[in-house]
Short mmCIF file of C-alpha atoms in Angstrom, two decimals:
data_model
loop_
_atom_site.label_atom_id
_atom_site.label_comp_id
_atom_site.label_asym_id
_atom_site.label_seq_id
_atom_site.Cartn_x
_atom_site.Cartn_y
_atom_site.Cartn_z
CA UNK A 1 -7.69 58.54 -56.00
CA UNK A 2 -7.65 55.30 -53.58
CA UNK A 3 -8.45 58.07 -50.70
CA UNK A 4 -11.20 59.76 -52.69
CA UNK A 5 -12.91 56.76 -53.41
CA UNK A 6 -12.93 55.75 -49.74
CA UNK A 7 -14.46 59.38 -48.89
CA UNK A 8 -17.10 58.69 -51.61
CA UNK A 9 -17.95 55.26 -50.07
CA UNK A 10 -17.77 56.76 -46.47
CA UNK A 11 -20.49 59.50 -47.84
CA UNK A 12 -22.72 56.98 -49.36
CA UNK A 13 -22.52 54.52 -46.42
CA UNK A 14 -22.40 57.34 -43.33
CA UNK A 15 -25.82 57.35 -42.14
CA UNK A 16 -26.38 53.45 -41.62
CA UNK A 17 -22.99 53.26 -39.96
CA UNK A 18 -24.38 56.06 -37.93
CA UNK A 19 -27.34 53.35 -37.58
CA UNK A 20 -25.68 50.96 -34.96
CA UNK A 21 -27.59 48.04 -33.60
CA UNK A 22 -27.91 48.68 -29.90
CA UNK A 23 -28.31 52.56 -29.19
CA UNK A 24 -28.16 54.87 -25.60
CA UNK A 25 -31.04 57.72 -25.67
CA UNK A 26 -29.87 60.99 -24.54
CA UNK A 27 -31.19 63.10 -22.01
CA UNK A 28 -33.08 66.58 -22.58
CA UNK A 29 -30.72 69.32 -23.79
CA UNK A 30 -31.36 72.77 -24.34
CA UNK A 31 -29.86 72.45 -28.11
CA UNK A 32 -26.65 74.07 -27.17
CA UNK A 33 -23.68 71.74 -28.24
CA UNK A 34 -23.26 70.62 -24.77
CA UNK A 35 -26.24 69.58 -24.28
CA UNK A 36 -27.41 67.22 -26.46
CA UNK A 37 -31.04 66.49 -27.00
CA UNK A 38 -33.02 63.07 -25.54
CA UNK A 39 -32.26 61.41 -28.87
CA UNK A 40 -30.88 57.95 -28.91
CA UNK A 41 -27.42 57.20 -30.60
CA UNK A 42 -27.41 53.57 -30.58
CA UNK A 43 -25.32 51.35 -32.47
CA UNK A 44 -27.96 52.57 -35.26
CA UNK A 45 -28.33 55.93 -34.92
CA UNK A 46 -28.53 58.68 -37.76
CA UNK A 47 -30.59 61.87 -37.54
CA UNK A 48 -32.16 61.91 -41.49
CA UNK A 49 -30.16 64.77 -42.77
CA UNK A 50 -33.44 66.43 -43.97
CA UNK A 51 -34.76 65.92 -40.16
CA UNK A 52 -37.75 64.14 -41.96
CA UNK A 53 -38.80 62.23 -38.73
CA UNK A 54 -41.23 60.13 -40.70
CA UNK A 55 -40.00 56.41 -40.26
CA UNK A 56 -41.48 55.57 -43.14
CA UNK A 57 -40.14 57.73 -45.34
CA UNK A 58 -36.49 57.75 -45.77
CA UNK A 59 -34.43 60.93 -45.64
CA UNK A 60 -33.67 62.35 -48.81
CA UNK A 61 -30.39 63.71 -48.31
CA UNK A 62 -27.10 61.67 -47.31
CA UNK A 63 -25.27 62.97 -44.26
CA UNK A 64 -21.18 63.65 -45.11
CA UNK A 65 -18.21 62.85 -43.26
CA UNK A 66 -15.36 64.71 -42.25
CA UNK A 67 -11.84 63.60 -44.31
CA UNK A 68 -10.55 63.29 -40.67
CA UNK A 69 -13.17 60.43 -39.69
CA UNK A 70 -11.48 57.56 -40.97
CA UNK A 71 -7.77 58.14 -39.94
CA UNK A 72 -9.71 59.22 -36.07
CA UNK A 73 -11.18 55.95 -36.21
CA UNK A 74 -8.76 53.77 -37.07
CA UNK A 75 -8.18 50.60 -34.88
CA UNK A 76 -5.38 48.92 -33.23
CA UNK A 77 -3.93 45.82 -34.96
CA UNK A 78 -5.24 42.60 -34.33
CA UNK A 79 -5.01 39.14 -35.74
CA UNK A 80 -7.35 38.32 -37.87
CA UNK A 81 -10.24 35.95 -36.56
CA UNK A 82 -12.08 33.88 -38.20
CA UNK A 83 -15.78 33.78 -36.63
CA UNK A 84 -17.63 30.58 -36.28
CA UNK A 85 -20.86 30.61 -38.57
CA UNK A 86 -22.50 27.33 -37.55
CA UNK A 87 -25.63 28.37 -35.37
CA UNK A 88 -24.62 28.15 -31.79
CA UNK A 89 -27.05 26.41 -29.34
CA UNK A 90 -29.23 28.46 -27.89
CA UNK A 91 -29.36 28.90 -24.14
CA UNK A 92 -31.83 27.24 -21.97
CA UNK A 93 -34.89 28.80 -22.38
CA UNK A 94 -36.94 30.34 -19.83
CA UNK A 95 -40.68 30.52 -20.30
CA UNK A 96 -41.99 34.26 -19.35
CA UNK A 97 -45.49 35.30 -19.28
CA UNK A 98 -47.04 31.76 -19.67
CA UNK A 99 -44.64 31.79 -23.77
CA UNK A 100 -42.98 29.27 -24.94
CA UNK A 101 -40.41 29.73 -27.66
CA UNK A 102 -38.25 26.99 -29.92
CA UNK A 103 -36.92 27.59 -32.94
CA UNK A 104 -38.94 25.31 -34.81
CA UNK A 105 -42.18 26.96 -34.11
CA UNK A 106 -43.25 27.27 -37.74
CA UNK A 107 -41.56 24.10 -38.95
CA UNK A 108 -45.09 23.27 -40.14
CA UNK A 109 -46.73 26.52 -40.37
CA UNK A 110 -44.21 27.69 -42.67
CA UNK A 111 -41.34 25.87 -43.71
CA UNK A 112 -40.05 28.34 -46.07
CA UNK A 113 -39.72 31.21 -43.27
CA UNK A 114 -36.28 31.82 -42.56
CA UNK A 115 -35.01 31.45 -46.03
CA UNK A 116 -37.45 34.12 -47.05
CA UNK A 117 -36.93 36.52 -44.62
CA UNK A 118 -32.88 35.94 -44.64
CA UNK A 119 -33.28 36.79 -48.39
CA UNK A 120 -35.57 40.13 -48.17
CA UNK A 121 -32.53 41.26 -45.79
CA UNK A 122 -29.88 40.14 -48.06
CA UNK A 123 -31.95 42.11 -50.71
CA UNK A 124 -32.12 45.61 -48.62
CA UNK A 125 -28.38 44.95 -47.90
CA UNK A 126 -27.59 44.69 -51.18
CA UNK A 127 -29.28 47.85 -51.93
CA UNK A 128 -28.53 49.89 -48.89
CA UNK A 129 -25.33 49.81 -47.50
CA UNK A 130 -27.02 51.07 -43.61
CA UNK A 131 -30.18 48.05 -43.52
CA UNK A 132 -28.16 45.61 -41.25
CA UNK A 133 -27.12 48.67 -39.11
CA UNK A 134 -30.83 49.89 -39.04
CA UNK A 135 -32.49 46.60 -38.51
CA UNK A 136 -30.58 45.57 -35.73
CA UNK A 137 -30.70 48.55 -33.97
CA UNK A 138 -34.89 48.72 -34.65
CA UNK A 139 -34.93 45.00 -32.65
CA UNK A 140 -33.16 46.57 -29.71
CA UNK A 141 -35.62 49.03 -29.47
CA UNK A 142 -38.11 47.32 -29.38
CA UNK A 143 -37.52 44.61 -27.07
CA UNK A 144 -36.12 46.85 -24.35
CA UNK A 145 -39.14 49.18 -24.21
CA UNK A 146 -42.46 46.84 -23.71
CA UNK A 147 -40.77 43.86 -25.47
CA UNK A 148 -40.17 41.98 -28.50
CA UNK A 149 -43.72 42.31 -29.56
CA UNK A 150 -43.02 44.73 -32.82
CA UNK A 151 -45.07 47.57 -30.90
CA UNK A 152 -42.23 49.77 -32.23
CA UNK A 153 -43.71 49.20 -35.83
CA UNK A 154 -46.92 50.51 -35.24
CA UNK A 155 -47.87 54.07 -36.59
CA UNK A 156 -51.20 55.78 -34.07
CA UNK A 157 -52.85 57.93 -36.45
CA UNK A 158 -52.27 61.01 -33.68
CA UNK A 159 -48.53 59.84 -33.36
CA UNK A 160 -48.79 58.86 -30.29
CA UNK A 161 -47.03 55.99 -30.87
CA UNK A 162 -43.14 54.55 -29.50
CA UNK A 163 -41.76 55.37 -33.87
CA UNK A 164 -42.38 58.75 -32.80
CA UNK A 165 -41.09 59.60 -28.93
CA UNK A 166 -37.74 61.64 -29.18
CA UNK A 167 -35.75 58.27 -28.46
CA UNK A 168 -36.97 56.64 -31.19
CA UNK A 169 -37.97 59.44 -34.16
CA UNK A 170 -34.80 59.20 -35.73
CA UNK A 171 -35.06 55.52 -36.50
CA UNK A 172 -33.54 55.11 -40.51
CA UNK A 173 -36.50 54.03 -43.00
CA UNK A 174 -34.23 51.47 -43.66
CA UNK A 175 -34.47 49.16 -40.90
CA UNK A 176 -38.51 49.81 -41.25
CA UNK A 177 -38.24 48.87 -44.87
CA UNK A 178 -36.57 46.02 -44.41
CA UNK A 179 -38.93 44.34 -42.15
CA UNK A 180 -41.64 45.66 -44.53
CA UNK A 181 -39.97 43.69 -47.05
CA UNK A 182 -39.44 40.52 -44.76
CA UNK A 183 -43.05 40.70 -44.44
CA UNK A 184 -44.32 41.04 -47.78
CA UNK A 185 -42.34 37.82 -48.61
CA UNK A 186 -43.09 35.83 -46.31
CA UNK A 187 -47.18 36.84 -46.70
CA UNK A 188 -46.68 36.39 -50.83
CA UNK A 189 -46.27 32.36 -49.40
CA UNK A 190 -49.66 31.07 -49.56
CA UNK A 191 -48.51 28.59 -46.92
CA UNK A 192 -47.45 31.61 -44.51
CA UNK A 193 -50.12 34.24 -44.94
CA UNK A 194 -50.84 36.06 -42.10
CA UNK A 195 -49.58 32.97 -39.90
CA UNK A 196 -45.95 34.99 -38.77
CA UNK A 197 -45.44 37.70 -36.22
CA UNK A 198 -44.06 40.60 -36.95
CA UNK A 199 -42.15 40.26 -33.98
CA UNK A 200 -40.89 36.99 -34.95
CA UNK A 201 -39.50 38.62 -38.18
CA UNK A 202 -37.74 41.36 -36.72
CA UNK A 203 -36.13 38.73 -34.72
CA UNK A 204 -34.79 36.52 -37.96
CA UNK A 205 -34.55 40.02 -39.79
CA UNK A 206 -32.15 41.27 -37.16
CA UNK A 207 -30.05 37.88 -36.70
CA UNK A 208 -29.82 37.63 -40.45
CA UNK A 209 -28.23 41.22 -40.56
CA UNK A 210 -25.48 40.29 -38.34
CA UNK A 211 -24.63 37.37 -39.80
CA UNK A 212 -24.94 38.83 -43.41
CA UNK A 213 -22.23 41.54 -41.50
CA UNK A 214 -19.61 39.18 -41.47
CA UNK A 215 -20.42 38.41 -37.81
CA UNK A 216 -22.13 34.90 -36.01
CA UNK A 217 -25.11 33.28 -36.91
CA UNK A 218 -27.46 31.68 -34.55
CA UNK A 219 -31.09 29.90 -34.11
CA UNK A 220 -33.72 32.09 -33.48
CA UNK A 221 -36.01 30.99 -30.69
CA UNK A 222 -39.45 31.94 -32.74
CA UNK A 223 -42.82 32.07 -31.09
CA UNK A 224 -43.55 35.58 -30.25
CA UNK A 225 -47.24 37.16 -30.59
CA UNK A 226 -47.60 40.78 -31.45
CA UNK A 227 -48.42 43.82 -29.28
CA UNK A 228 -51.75 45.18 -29.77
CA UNK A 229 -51.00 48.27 -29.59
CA UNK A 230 -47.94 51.20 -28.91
CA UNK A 231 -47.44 54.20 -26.62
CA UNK A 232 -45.18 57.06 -26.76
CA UNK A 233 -44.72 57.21 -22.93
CA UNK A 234 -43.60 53.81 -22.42
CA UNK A 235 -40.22 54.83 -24.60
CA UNK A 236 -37.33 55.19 -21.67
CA UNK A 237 -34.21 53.78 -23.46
CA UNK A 238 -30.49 53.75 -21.98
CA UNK A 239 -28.76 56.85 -22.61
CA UNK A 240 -25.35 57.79 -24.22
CA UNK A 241 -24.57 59.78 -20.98
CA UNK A 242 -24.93 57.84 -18.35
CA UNK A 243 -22.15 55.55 -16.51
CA UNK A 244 -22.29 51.64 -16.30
CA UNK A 245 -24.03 51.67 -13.03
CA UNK A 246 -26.64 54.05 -13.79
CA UNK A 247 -26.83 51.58 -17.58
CA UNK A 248 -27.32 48.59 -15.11
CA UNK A 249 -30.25 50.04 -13.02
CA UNK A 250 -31.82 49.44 -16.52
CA UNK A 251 -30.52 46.10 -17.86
CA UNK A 252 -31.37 44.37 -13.99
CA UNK A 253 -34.98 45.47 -14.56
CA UNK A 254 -35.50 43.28 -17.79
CA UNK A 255 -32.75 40.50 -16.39
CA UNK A 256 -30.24 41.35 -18.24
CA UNK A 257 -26.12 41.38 -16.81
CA UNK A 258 -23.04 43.34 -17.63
CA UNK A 259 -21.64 40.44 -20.01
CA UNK A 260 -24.92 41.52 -22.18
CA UNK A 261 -24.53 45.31 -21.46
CA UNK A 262 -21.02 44.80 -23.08
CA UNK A 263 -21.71 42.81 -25.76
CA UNK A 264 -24.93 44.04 -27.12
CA UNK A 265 -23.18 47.76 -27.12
CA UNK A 266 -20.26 45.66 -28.77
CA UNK A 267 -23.10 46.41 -31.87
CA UNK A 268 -21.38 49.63 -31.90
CA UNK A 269 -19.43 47.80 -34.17
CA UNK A 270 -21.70 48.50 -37.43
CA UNK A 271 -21.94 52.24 -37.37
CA UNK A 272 -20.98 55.74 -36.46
CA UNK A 273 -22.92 58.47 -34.80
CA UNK A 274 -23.54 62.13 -35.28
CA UNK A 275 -21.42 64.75 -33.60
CA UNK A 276 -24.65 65.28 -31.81
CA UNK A 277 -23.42 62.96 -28.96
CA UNK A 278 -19.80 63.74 -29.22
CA UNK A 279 -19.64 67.83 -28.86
CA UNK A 280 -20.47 67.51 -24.94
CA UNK A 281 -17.28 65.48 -24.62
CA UNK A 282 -14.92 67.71 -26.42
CA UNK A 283 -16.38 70.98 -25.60
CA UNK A 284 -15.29 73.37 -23.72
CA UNK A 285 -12.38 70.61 -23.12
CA UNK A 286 -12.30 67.01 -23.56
CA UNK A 287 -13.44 64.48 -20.73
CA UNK A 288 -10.91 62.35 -18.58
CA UNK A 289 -11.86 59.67 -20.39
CA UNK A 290 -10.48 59.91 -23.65
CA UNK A 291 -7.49 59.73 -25.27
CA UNK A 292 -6.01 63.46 -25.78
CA UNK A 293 -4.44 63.19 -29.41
CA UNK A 294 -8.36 61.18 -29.82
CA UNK A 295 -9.92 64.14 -28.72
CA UNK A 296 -8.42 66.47 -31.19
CA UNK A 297 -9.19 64.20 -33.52
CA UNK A 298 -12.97 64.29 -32.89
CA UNK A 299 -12.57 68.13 -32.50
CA UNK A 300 -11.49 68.49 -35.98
CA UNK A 301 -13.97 66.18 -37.24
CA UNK A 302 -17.09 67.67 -34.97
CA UNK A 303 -17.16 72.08 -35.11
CA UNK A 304 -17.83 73.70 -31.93
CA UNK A 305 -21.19 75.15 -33.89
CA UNK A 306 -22.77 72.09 -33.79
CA UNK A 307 -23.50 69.84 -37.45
CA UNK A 308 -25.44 67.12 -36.43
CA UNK A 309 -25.08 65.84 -39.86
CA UNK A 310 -21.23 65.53 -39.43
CA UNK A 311 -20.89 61.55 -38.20
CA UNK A 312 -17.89 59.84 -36.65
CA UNK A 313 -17.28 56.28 -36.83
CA UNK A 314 -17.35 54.05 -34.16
CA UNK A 315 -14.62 52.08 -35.40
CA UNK A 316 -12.79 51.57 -39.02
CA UNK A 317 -15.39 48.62 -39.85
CA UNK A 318 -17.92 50.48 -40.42
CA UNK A 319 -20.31 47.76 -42.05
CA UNK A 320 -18.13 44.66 -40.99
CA UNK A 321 -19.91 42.39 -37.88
CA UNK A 322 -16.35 42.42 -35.35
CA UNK A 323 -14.69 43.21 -32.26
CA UNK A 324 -12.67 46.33 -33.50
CA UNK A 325 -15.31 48.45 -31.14
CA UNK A 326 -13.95 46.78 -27.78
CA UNK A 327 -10.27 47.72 -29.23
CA UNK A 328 -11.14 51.65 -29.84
CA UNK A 329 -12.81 51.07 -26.16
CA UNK A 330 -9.56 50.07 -24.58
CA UNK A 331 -7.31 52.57 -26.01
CA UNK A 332 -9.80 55.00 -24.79
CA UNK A 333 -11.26 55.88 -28.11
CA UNK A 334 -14.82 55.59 -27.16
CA UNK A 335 -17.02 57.57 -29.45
CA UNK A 336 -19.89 57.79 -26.83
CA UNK A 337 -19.76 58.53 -22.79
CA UNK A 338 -21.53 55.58 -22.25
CA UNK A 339 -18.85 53.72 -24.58
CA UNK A 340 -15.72 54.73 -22.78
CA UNK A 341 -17.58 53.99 -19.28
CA UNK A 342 -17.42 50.62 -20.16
CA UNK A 343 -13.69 50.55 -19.43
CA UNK A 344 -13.53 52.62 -16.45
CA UNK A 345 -16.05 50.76 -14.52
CA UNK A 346 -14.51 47.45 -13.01
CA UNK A 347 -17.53 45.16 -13.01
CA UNK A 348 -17.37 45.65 -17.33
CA UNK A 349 -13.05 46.55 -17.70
CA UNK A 350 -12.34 42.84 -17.87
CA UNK A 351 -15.28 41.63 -20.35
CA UNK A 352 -13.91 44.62 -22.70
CA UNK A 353 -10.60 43.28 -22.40
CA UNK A 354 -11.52 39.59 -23.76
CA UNK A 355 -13.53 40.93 -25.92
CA UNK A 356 -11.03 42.66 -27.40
CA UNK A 357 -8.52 40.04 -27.23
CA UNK A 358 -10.50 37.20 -28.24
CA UNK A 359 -13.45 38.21 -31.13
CA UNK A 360 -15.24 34.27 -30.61
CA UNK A 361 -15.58 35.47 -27.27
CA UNK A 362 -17.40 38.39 -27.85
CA UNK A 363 -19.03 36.40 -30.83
CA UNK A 364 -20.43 33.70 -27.92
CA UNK A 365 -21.89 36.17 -25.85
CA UNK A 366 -23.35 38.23 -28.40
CA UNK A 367 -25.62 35.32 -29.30
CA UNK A 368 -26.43 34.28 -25.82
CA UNK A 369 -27.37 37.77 -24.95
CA UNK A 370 -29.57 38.54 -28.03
CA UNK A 371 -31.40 35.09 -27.13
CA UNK A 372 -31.99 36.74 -23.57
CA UNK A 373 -32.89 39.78 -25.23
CA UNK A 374 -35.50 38.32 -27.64
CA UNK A 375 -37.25 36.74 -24.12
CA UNK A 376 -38.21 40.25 -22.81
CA UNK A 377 -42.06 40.51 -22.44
CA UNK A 378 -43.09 38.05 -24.67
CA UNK A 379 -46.92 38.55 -25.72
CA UNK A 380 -49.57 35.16 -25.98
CA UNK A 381 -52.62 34.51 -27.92
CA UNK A 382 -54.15 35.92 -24.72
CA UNK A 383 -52.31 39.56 -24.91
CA UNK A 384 -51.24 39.95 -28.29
CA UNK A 385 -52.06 38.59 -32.15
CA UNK A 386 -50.67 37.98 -35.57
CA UNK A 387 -50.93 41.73 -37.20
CA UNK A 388 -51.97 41.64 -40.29
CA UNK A 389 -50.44 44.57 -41.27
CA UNK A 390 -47.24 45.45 -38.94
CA UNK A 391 -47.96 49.01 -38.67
CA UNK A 392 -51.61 48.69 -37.07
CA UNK A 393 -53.25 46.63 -34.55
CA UNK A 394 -55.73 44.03 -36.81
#
């Protein structure tokens, strides 16, 4: 019975763990089950199990998992940790594009803001088991394609918009919702009306889900103006197949190092992903890189005929903010390519290591490198505005 109820809750909570924070886009496939499509399989990824690709309508079915996912998954033993939950200081901040950031930007704009945003997340959590997963993951996204300017929320009435380029169509309704929710709130306070980005609420929204996760907490450098408008073509997002160097041609460009490469794809910690992104590892034969008794496990769990609603965990925590990811990463049990690459490369071996050894350390990091993060391409009252409504330009 203790087994079946675990299956039921694995069912029910399947596609957000399949929603990880920080995803890889894949290259073009042909739709054979080694070659899988350019769809991203972040920390946050889930194809809707009705392939309804409208963000802002959530799928209607629930994507199942294999009996054999949890055993597959399960991590090494570690001592527990205890994380540290008082906000870390930020570090110094660099001023890009003529912004300026602080975290108490709206101390007298609107007092009230990260209490009501931190409790519209607490209330999608509450009612969907995948929101942290999906709201974290949505941030990445859109910070790494033209910036943290909430351009990823906006819907072009001919689609051509970044919510609907292959990397990003797949995006759960629930990370959408959330910040929909976030900013109904926060616009219901006549003090705040219209006064708060949308990009500055994904960034609470998304700090607020990791912390909510079990994992660190952190102030949020706040500030941001939003993009005025979104384009399809300027989606190019890491993908699940390629190596660390190849991942670090893209991280350099927007500043970022290998300690962040590591630790934001530590965000693999929150979900699973479909067998989608496994299948080219384990068929014909598995890769070098993982773990043979691993790789039968993911063969019974993934068929050769490809189910891309068939998910595997990332690691055993599937909704719990830790390290366990950098643990199934040293024992080669990386779900992804681009997961186990982090181990085999020796520029990124060593930060997996304390990572895994140490879950403060990856804690400390994390924060630092979603503070770098939020700096990417930051928008002023000269290239961007306060959208009134998230999803359109005012």
């Amino acid at each position: 019975m203790k087994a079946l109820s675990l299956l039921v809750l694995i069912s029910f909570i399947i596609a957000a763990a399949a929603e990880c924070p920080f995803s890889h886009g894949n290259d073009g496939g042909n739709g054979g089950a080694n070659a899988p499509p350019k769809y991203d399989n972040s920390p946050g990824y889930s194809p809707p199990a009705n392939n309804d690709t409208t963000p802002s309508t959530p799928a209607s079915g629930t994507p199942t998992a294999s009996p054999g996912a949890s055993p597959a998954l399960a991590p090494a033993a570690s001592p527990a940790l205890t994380p540290e939950l008082a906000p870390a200081p930020a570090p110094s901040l660099n001023k890009t594009n003529n912004g300026s950031l602080s975290p108490d930007y709206y101390a007298n704009i609107c007092p009230n803001l990260e209490s009501l945003v931190q409790g519209a997340v607490r209330g999608m959590m509450a009612s969907s088991p995948i929101a942290a997963a999906a709201t974290l993951r949505l941030f990445f996204h859109d910070c790494f394609i033209t910036g943290c300017d909430a351009s990823l929320l906006i819907q072009n009435p001919n689609n051509d918009d970044e919510q609907h380029s292959s990397e990003n169509m797949f995006l759960r309704a629930d990370g959408y919702k959330t910040i929909a929710a976030a900013k109904a709130v926060v616009d219901a306070d006549p003090q705040c009306a219209n006064k708060v980005s949308c990009a500055d609420i994904m960034a609470l929204a998304a700090r607020d889900a990791v912390a909510l996760s079990g994992g660190p907490t952190w102030k949020v450098e706040l500030g941001r103006y939003d993009a005025l408008g979104a384009r399809a073509s300027d989606v190019d997002l890491p993908l699940t197949t390629e190596d660390v160097r190849a991942l670090m041609k893209r991280f350099s460009a927007h500043g970022l190092t290998v300690d962040d490469l590591v630790a934001l794809s530590g965000g693999h910690t929150l979900g699973a992903t479909s067998c989608v992104f496994v299948n080219s590892r384990i068929y014909p034969t598995a890769d070098a890189f993982l773990d043979p008794g691993f790789a039968s496990q993911l063969q019974r769990i993934c068929p050769s005929n490809l189910d891309p609603n068939t998910f595997v965990f990332f690691d055993q925590s599937v909704t719990s903010f830790d390290n366990n990811y950098f643990l199934m990463v040293q024992q080669k049990k990386g779900v992804l390519f681009s997961d186990s690459a982090l181990y085999f490369d020796s520029s990124s071996k060593g930060i997996v290591d304390k990572f895994a050894a140490d879950q403060n350390a990856f804690f400390t990091q994390f924060i630092s490198s979603m503070v770098r993060l939020g700096r990417l391409g930051l928008k002023t009252a000269a290239n961007g505005e306060i959208r009134a409504t998230c999803t359109k330009p005012n």
